[in-house]
Coordinates of N, CA and C in Angstrom, one line a residue:
X1 N -5.8 15.9 -7.6 CA -5.3 14.5 -7.6 C -3.8 14.3 -7.4
X2 N -3.0 15.2 -8.1 CA -1.6 15.1 -8.0 C -1.1 15.4 -6.6
X3 N -1.8 16.1 -5.7 CA -1.4 16.3 -4.4 C -1.9 15.2 -3.5
X4 N -3.2 14.9 -3.7 CA -3.8 13.8 -2.8 C -3.4 12.5 -3.1
X5 N -3.0 12.1 -4.3 CA -2.6 10.9 -4.8 C -1.4 10.3 -4.0
X6 N -0.2 10.9 -4.0 CA 0.9 10.4 -3.2 C 0.5 10.4 -1.7
X7 N -0.2 11.3 -1.2 CA -0.6 11.2 0.3 C -1.3 10.0 0.5
X8 N -2.3 9.7 -0.3 CA -3.1 8.5 -0.1 C -2.4 7.2 -0.2
X9 N -1.5 7.1 -1.3 CA -0.7 6.0 -1.5 C 0.3 5.8 -0.2
X10 N 0.9 6.9 0.3 CA 1.7 6.8 1.3 C 1.0 6.3 2.6
X11 N -0.3 6.8 2.8 CA -1.0 6.5 3.9 C -1.5 5.0 3.8
X12 N -1.7 4.5 2.6 CA -2.1 3.1 2.5 C -0.9 2.1 2.8
X13 N 0.4 2.5 2.4 CA 1.5 1.6 2.6 C 1.9 1.7 4.1
X14 N 1.8 2.9 4.8 CA 2.0 3.1 6.1 C 1.1 2.3 6.9
X15 N -0.2 2.2 6.6 CA -1.2 1.5 7.3 C -0.9 0.0 7.1
X16 N -0.5 -0.5 5.9 CA -0.3 -1.9 5.7 C 0.9 -2.3 6.7
X17 N 2.0 -1.4 6.6 CA 3.2 -1.8 7.4 C 2.7 -1.9 8.9
X18 N 2.0 -0.8 9.4 CA 1.6 -0.7 10.8 C 0.7 -2.1 11.1
X19 N -0.1 -2.5 10.3 CA -0.9 -3.7 10.5 C 0.0 -4.9 10.6
X20 N 1.0 -5.0 9.8 CA 1.9 -6.2 10.1 C 2.5 -6.0 11.5
X21 N 3.1 -4.8 11.8 CA 3.5 -4.6 13.2 C 2.6 -5.0 14.3
X22 N 1.3 -4.6 14.2 CA 0.2 -4.8 15.1 C 0.0 -6.3 15.2
X23 N 0.0 -7.0 14.1 CA -0.2 -8.4 14.1 C 0.9 -9.1 14.9
X24 N 2.1 -8.7 14.8 CA 3.3 -9.3 15.4 C 3.1 -8.9 16.8
X25 N 2.8 -7.7 17.2 CA 2.7 -7.4 18.7 C 1.5 -7.9 19.3
X26 N 0.5 -8.3 18.6 CA -0.7 -8.9 19.1 C -0.4 -10.3 19.6
X27 N 0.5 -10.9 18.8 CA 0.8 -12.5 19.0 C 2.0 -12.6 20.1
X28 N 2.7 -11.6 20.3 CA 4.0 -11.7 21.3 C 3.5 -12.0 22.7
X29 N 2.4 -11.5 23.3 CA 2.0 -11.9 24.6 C 1.7 -13.4 24.9
X30 N 1.1 -14.0 23.9 CA 0.7 -15.4 23.7 C 2.0 -16.2 23.6
X31 N 2.9 -15.7 22.8 CA 4.1 -16.4 22.5 C 5.0 -16.5 23.7
X32 N 5.1 -15.3 24.4 CA 5.8 -15.2 25.7 C 5.4 -16.0 26.7
X33 N 4.0 -16.0 26.8 CA 3.4 -16.7 27.9 C 3.7 -18.2 27.9
X34 N 3.6 -18.7 26.6 CA 3.8 -20.1 26.3 C 5.3 -20.5 26.4
X35 N 6.2 -19.6 26.0 CA 7.6 -19.9 26.1 C 8.1 -19.8 27.5
X36 N 7.6 -19.0 28.4 CA 7.9 -18.9 29.8 C 7.6 -20.3 30.3
X37 N 6.5 -20.9 29.9 CA 6.2 -22.2 30.7 C 7.0 -23.2 29.9
X38 N 7.3 -23.2 28.7 CA 7.9 -24.3 27.9 C 9.4 -24.4 28.3
X39 N 10.1 -23.3 28.6 CA 11.6 -23.3 28.9 C 11.8 -23.8 30.4
X40 N 10.6 -24.0 31.1 CA 10.7 -24.6 32.5 C 10.9 -26.0 32.3
X41 N 10.4 -26.6 31.3 CA 10.6 -28.1 31.1 C 11.4 -28.6 30.0
X42 N 11.8 -27.5 29.1 CA 12.5 -28.0 27.8 C 13.9 -27.2 28.0
X43 N 15.0 -28.0 28.3 CA 16.2 -27.3 28.3 C 16.8 -26.6 27.1
X44 N 16.3 -27.1 26.0 CA 16.8 -26.5 24.7 C 15.9 -25.3 24.3
X45 N 16.6 -24.2 24.4 CA 15.8 -22.9 24.2 C 15.3 -22.8 22.7
X46 N 16.1 -23.2 21.7 CA 15.7 -23.2 20.4 C 14.4 -24.1 20.1
X47 N 14.5 -25.4 20.8 CA 13.4 -26.3 20.6 C 12.1 -25.6 21.3
X48 N 12.3 -24.9 22.4 CA 11.2 -24.3 23.1 C 10.5 -23.2 22.2
X49 N 11.5 -22.5 21.6 CA 11.0 -21.5 20.7 C 10.1 -22.0 19.5
X50 N 10.7 -23.1 18.9 CA 10.0 -23.8 17.9 C 8.6 -24.4 18.2
X51 N 8.6 -24.9 19.4 CA 7.4 -25.5 19.9 C 6.4 -24.4 20.0
X52 N 6.7 -23.3 20.7 CA 5.8 -22.2 20.8 C 5.4 -21.5 19.5
X53 N 6.4 -21.4 18.6 CA 6.1 -20.8 17.4 C 5.1 -21.5 16.6
X54 N 5.1 -22.8 16.7 CA 4.2 -23.8 16.0 C 2.9 -23.6 16.7
X55 N 2.7 -23.1 17.9 CA 1.3 -22.9 18.5 C 0.7 -21.6 18.1
X56 N 1.5 -20.7 17.4 CA 1.0 -19.4 17.0 C -0.1 -19.6 15.8
X57 N -0.7 -18.5 15.4 CA -1.6 -18.5 14.3 C -0.8 -18.9 13.0
X58 N -1.4 -20.0 12.3 CA -0.6 -20.4 11.2 C -0.6 -19.5 10.2
X59 N 0.6 -19.2 9.7 CA 0.8 -18.3 8.5 C 1.0 -16.8 9.0
X60 N 0.9 -16.5 10.4 CA 0.9 -15.2 10.9 C 2.3 -14.7 10.8
X61 N 2.5 -13.3 10.8 CA 3.8 -12.7 10.6 C 4.8 -13.2 11.7
X62 N 4.4 -13.4 12.9 CA 5.2 -13.8 13.9 C 5.8 -15.2 13.8
X63 N 4.9 -16.1 13.6 CA 5.2 -17.4 13.4 C 6.1 -17.6 12.2
X64 N 5.7 -16.9 11.0 CA 6.6 -17.0 9.9 C 8.0 -16.5 10.0
X65 N 8.1 -15.4 10.8 CA 9.5 -14.8 11.0 C 10.3 -15.7 11.9
X66 N 9.7 -16.3 13.0 CA 10.3 -17.1 13.9 C 10.8 -18.5 13.2
X67 N 9.9 -19.0 12.4 CA 10.2 -20.3 11.7 C 11.1 -20.3 10.5
X68 N 11.1 -19.1 9.8 CA 11.8 -19.0 8.5 C 12.9 -18.1 8.6
X69 N 13.0 -17.3 9.6 CA 14.2 -16.4 9.8 C 15.1 -16.6 10.9
X70 N 14.3 -16.5 12.2 CA 15.1 -16.6 13.4 C 15.6 -18.0 13.7
X71 N 14.9 -19.1 13.8 CA 15.3 -20.5 14.1 C 16.5 -20.9 13.1
X72 N 16.1 -20.9 11.7 CA 17.2 -21.2 10.7 C 18.4 -20.6 10.9
X73 N 18.6 -19.4 11.1 CA 19.7 -18.7 11.3 C 20.5 -18.9 12.7
X74 N 19.7 -19.2 13.6 CA 20.3 -19.5 14.9 C 20.9 -21.0 14.9
X75 N 20.2 -21.8 14.2 CA 20.7 -23.2 14.0 C 21.9 -23.2 13.2
X76 N 21.9 -22.4 12.1 CA 23.1 -22.4 11.2 C 24.2 -21.7 11.7
X77 N 24.0 -20.5 12.4 CA 25.1 -19.6 12.8 C 25.4 -19.7 14.2
X78 N 24.6 -20.1 15.1 CA 24.8 -20.2 16.5 C 24.6 -18.8 17.2
X79 N 25.2 -18.8 18.2 CA 25.2 -17.2 18.9 C 25.6 -16.1 18.1
X80 N 26.4 -16.3 17.1 CA 26.9 -15.2 16.3 C 25.7 -14.5 15.5
X81 N 24.5 -15.2 15.4 CA 23.4 -14.7 14.6 C 22.6 -13.8 15.4
X82 N 22.8 -13.7 16.8 CA 21.9 -13.0 17.6 C 21.8 -11.5 17.6
X83 N 23.0 -10.9 17.4 CA 23.1 -9.4 17.2 C 22.3 -9.0 16.0
X84 N 22.7 -9.6 14.8 CA 21.9 -9.3 13.6 C 20.5 -9.5 13.7
X85 N 20.0 -10.7 14.2 CA 18.7 -10.9 14.4 C 18.0 -10.0 15.3
X86 N 18.6 -9.5 16.4 CA 18.1 -8.6 17.3 C 17.7 -7.2 16.6
X87 N 18.9 -6.8 15.8 CA 18.6 -5.6 15.0 C 17.4 -5.7 14.0
X88 N 17.4 -7.0 13.4 CA 16.3 -7.1 12.3 C 15.0 -7.2 13.1
X89 N 14.8 -7.8 14.2 CA 13.6 -7.9 14.8 C 13.2 -6.5 15.3
X90 N 14.2 -5.8 15.8 CA 13.7 -4.3 16.3 C 13.4 -3.5 15.1
X91 N 13.8 -3.9 13.9 CA 13.3 -2.9 12.8 C 11.8 -3.4 12.5
X92 N 11.5 -4.6 12.7 CA 10.1 -5.0 12.4 C 9.2 -4.4 13.7
X93 N 9.6 -4.6 14.8 CA 8.9 -4.1 16.0 C 9.9 -4.1 17.2
X94 N 9.8 -2.9 17.9 CA 10.7 -2.9 19.1 C 10.5 -3.8 20.1
X95 N 9.3 -4.3 20.3 CA 8.9 -5.4 21.2 C 9.5 -6.7 20.7
X96 N 9.5 -7.0 19.5 CA 10.1 -8.2 18.9 C 11.6 -8.2 19.1
X97 N 12.2 -7.0 19.0 CA 13.5 -6.8 19.3 C 13.9 -7.2 20.8
X98 N 13.0 -6.8 21.7 CA 13.3 -7.1 23.1 C 13.1 -8.6 23.3
X99 N 12.1 -9.2 22.6 CA 12.0 -10.8 22.8 C 13.0 -11.5 22.2
X100 N 13.6 -11.0 21.1 CA 14.8 -11.8 20.7 C 16.0 -11.6 21.5
X101 N 16.1 -10.4 22.1 CA 17.3 -10.2 22.9 C 17.1 -11.1 24.3
X102 N 15.9 -11.1 24.9 CA 15.6 -12.0 26.0 C 16.0 -13.6 25.6
X103 N 15.4 -13.9 24.4 CA 15.6 -15.3 24.1 C 17.1 -15.6 23.9
X104 N 17.9 -14.6 23.2 CA 19.3 -14.8 23.1 C 20.1 -14.9 24.4
X105 N 19.7 -14.1 25.3 CA 20.5 -14.1 26.6 C 20.1 -15.3 27.5
X106 N 18.8 -15.9 27.3 CA 18.5 -17.1 27.9 C 19.2 -18.3 27.3
X107 N 19.3 -18.2 25.9 CA 20.0 -19.3 25.2 C 21.5 -19.3 25.5
X108 N 22.1 -18.1 25.7 CA 23.6 -18.0 25.9 C 23.9 -18.5 27.3
X109 N 23.1 -17.9 28.3 CA 23.4 -18.1 29.7 C 22.8 -19.3 30.3
X110 N 21.5 -19.6 30.0 CA 20.9 -20.9 30.5 C 20.6 -20.8 32.1
X111 N 20.3 -21.9 32.7 CA 20.2 -21.9 34.1 C 18.8 -21.5 34.6
X112 N 18.4 -22.0 35.8 CA 17.2 -21.7 36.4 C 16.9 -20.2 36.7
X113 N 18.0 -19.6 37.1 CA 17.8 -18.3 37.5 C 17.5 -17.3 36.3
X114 N 18.1 -17.6 35.2 CA 17.9 -16.8 33.8 C 16.5 -17.1 33.4
X115 N 16.0 -18.3 33.6 CA 14.8 -18.7 33.3 C 13.6 -17.9 33.9
X116 N 14.0 -17.9 35.3 CA 13.0 -17.0 36.1 C 13.1 -15.6 35.8
X117 N 14.4 -15.0 35.5 CA 14.4 -13.7 35.0 C 13.6 -13.5 33.7
X118 N 13.7 -14.4 32.8 CA 13.0 -14.4 31.6 C 11.6 -14.3 31.8
X119 N 11.1 -15.1 32.7 CA 9.7 -15.2 33.1 C 9.1 -13.8 33.5
X120 N 9.9 -13.2 34.4 CA 9.6 -11.9 35.0 C 9.5 -10.9 33.9
X121 N 10.6 -10.8 33.0 CA 10.6 -9.8 32.0 C 9.6 -10.1 30.9
X122 N 9.3 -11.4 30.8 CA 8.1 -11.7 29.7 C 6.8 -11.2 30.2
X123 N 6.6 -11.3 31.5 CA 5.4 -11.0 32.2 C 5.2 -9.4 31.9
X124 N 6.4 -8.7 32.2 CA 6.1 -7.2 32.2 C 5.9 -6.8 30.7
X125 N 6.7 -7.5 29.8 CA 6.4 -7.1 28.4 C 5.0 -7.4 27.9
X126 N 4.6 -8.5 28.3 CA 3.0 -8.9 28.0 C 2.1 -7.8 28.5
X127 N 2.3 -7.2 29.7 CA 1.4 -6.2 30.2 C 1.5 -4.9 29.4
X128 N 2.7 -4.6 28.9 CA 2.9 -3.5 28.1 C 2.3 -3.7 26.7
X129 N 2.5 -4.7 26.2 CA 1.9 -5.1 24.8 C 0.4 -5.1 24.9
X130 N -0.2 -5.8 26.0 CA -1.6 -5.7 26.1 C -2.2 -4.4 26.1
X131 N -1.6 -3.4 26.8 CA -2.0 -2.1 26.8 C -1.9 -1.5 25.5
X132 N -0.9 -1.6 24.8 CA -0.5 -1.1 23.5 C -1.6 -1.5 22.5
X133 N -2.0 -2.9 22.5 CA -2.9 -3.4 21.5 C -4.2 -2.7 21.9
X134 N -4.6 -2.6 23.2 CA -5.9 -1.8 23.5 C -5.9 -0.3 22.8
X135 N -4.8 0.4 23.0 CA -4.7 1.7 22.5 C -4.7 1.7 21.0
X136 N -4.1 0.8 20.4 CA -4.1 0.8 19.0 C -5.4 0.4 18.4
X137 N -6.3 -0.4 19.1 CA -7.7 -0.7 18.5 C -8.4 0.6 18.7
X138 N -8.2 1.5 19.7 CA -8.9 2.7 20.0 C -8.5 3.7 18.8
X139 N -7.2 3.6 18.5 CA -6.8 4.5 17.5 C -7.2 4.1 16.0
X140 N -7.3 2.9 15.8 CA -7.8 2.4 14.6 C -9.3 2.9 14.3
X141 N -10.1 2.7 15.4 CA -11.5 3.2 15.4 C -11.5 4.7 15.0
X142 N -10.6 5.5 15.5 CA -10.5 7.0 15.3 C -10.1 7.2 13.8
X143 N -9.2 6.4 13.4 CA -8.7 6.6 12.0 C -9.8 6.3 11.0
X144 N -10.6 5.3 11.3 CA -11.8 5.0 10.4 C -12.8 6.1 10.5
X145 N -13.0 6.9 11.6 CA -14.0 7.9 11.6 C -13.4 9.1 10.7
X146 N -12.0 9.3 10.8 CA -11.4 10.5 10.0 C -11.5 10.1 8.5
X147 N -11.3 8.9 8.2 CA -11.4 8.5 6.8 C -12.9 8.7 6.3
X148 N -13.8 8.3 7.1 CA -15.2 8.5 6.7 C -15.6 10.0 6.5
X149 N -15.0 10.8 7.4 CA -15.2 12.3 7.2 C -14.6 12.9 5.9
X150 N -13.4 12.2 5.5 CA -12.8 12.7 4.4 C -13.4 12.3 3.1
X151 N -14.0 11.0 3.1 CA -14.8 10.6 2.0 C -16.1 11.4 2.0
X152 N -16.7 11.8 3.0 CA -17.9 12.6 2.9 C -17.6 13.9 2.3
X153 N -16.4 14.5 2.8 CA -16.1 15.9 2.4 C -15.8 15.7 0.9
X154 N -15.0 14.8 0.4 CA -14.9 14.7 -1.1 C -16.1 14.5 -1.8
X155 N -17.0 13.8 -1.3 CA -18.4 13.7 -1.9 C -19.1 15.1 -2.0
X156 N -19.0 15.8 -1.0 CA -19.6 17.1 -1.0 C -18.9 18.1 -2.1
X157 N -17.6 18.0 -2.1 CA -16.8 18.8 -3.1 C -17.2 18.3 -4.5
X158 N -17.4 17.1 -4.8 CA -17.8 16.6 -6.0 C -19.1 17.2 -6.4
X159 N -20.1 17.1 -5.5 CA -21.4 17.7 -5.7 C -21.4 19.1 -6.0
X160 N -20.5 19.9 -5.3 CA -20.5 21.4 -5.5 C -19.8 21.6 -7.0
X161 N -18.8 20.8 -7.3 CA -18.2 21.0 -8.7 C -19.1 20.8 -9.8
X162 N -20.1 19.8 -9.6 CA -20.9 19.5 -10.6 C -22.2 20.5 -10.8
X163 N -22.2 21.4 -9.8 CA -23.4 22.4 -9.7 C -23.1 23.4 -10.8
X164 N -24.0 23.6 -11.9 CA -23.8 24.6 -13.0 C -23.4 26.0 -12.5
X165 N -24.1 26.4 -11.4 CA -24.1 27.7 -10.9 C -22.7 28.1 -10.4
X166 N -21.9 27.1 -10.0 CA -20.6 27.3 -9.3 C -19.5 26.9 -10.3
X167 N -19.7 26.5 -11.4 CA -18.8 26.0 -12.4 C -17.6 27.0 -12.6
X168 N -17.9 28.3 -12.8 CA -16.8 29.3 -13.0 C -16.0 29.4 -11.8
X169 N -16.5 29.3 -10.6 CA -15.8 29.6 -9.4 C -14.8 28.3 -9.2
X170 N -15.3 27.1 -9.5 CA -14.5 25.9 -9.3 C -13.3 26.0 -10.3
X171 N -13.4 26.5 -11.5 CA -12.3 26.5 -12.5 C -11.2 27.3 -12.0
X172 N -11.3 28.2 -11.0 CA -10.1 29.0 -10.5 C -9.2 28.2 -9.8
X173 N -7.7 28.3 -10.0 CA -6.8 27.6 -9.3 C -6.9 27.7 -7.8
X174 N -7.1 28.9 -7.3 CA -7.1 29.0 -5.9 C -8.2 28.1 -5.2
X175 N -9.3 28.0 -5.9 CA -10.5 27.2 -5.5 C -10.0 25.7 -5.3
X176 N -9.3 25.3 -6.6 CA -8.9 24.0 -6.7 C -7.8 23.5 -5.6
X177 N -6.9 24.5 -5.4 CA -5.9 24.3 -4.4 C -6.6 24.2 -3.1
X178 N -7.6 24.9 -2.7 CA -8.3 25.0 -1.5 C -9.0 23.6 -1.4
X179 N -9.6 23.1 -2.4 CA -10.2 21.8 -2.4 C -9.2 20.6 -2.1
X180 N -8.1 20.7 -2.7 CA -7.0 19.8 -2.5 C -6.5 19.7 -1.0
X181 N -6.5 20.9 -0.5 CA -6.0 21.1 1.0 C -7.0 20.5 1.8
X182 N -8.3 20.8 1.5 CA -9.4 20.2 2.4 C -9.4 18.8 2.4
X183 N -9.2 18.1 1.3 CA -9.2 16.7 1.2 C -7.9 16.1 2.1

């Protein structure tokens, strides 16, 4: 328990954080696709970001970050907020960092040519993220299988420990350490 407990807690925390990142990255292609279209007709980049953020899943991590962190800081601090926001976004997800960088450049430079460059870059990033999401779903399925095997193994160990004929063997520290390593 002393060995397996911290490993399990760490695993659950890592999984929770990975799920947040996956949720963000799952919504980025939809956001970029909409933003690419919206900036063609809306000259105000921040307004376009807000419009597209509103179209995302209500209460989702990407929508929340855009509406409660990104937009307020950009509106309050202007261009000076972009470097810090890009670093913060990259800490959440490298793909989100790229998105913020692209939005920042489009906001700073403007013009039809940058909008076209944004559309091209957004399309490329969408393709990468779609492939990543597919790979992550396959990985999630594999993790579930590994967890199932671990639970079955733990169940078998519990059955062995409760067997009266093996009670003396199980009491030995070497056997207990081996059980901990197996789990």
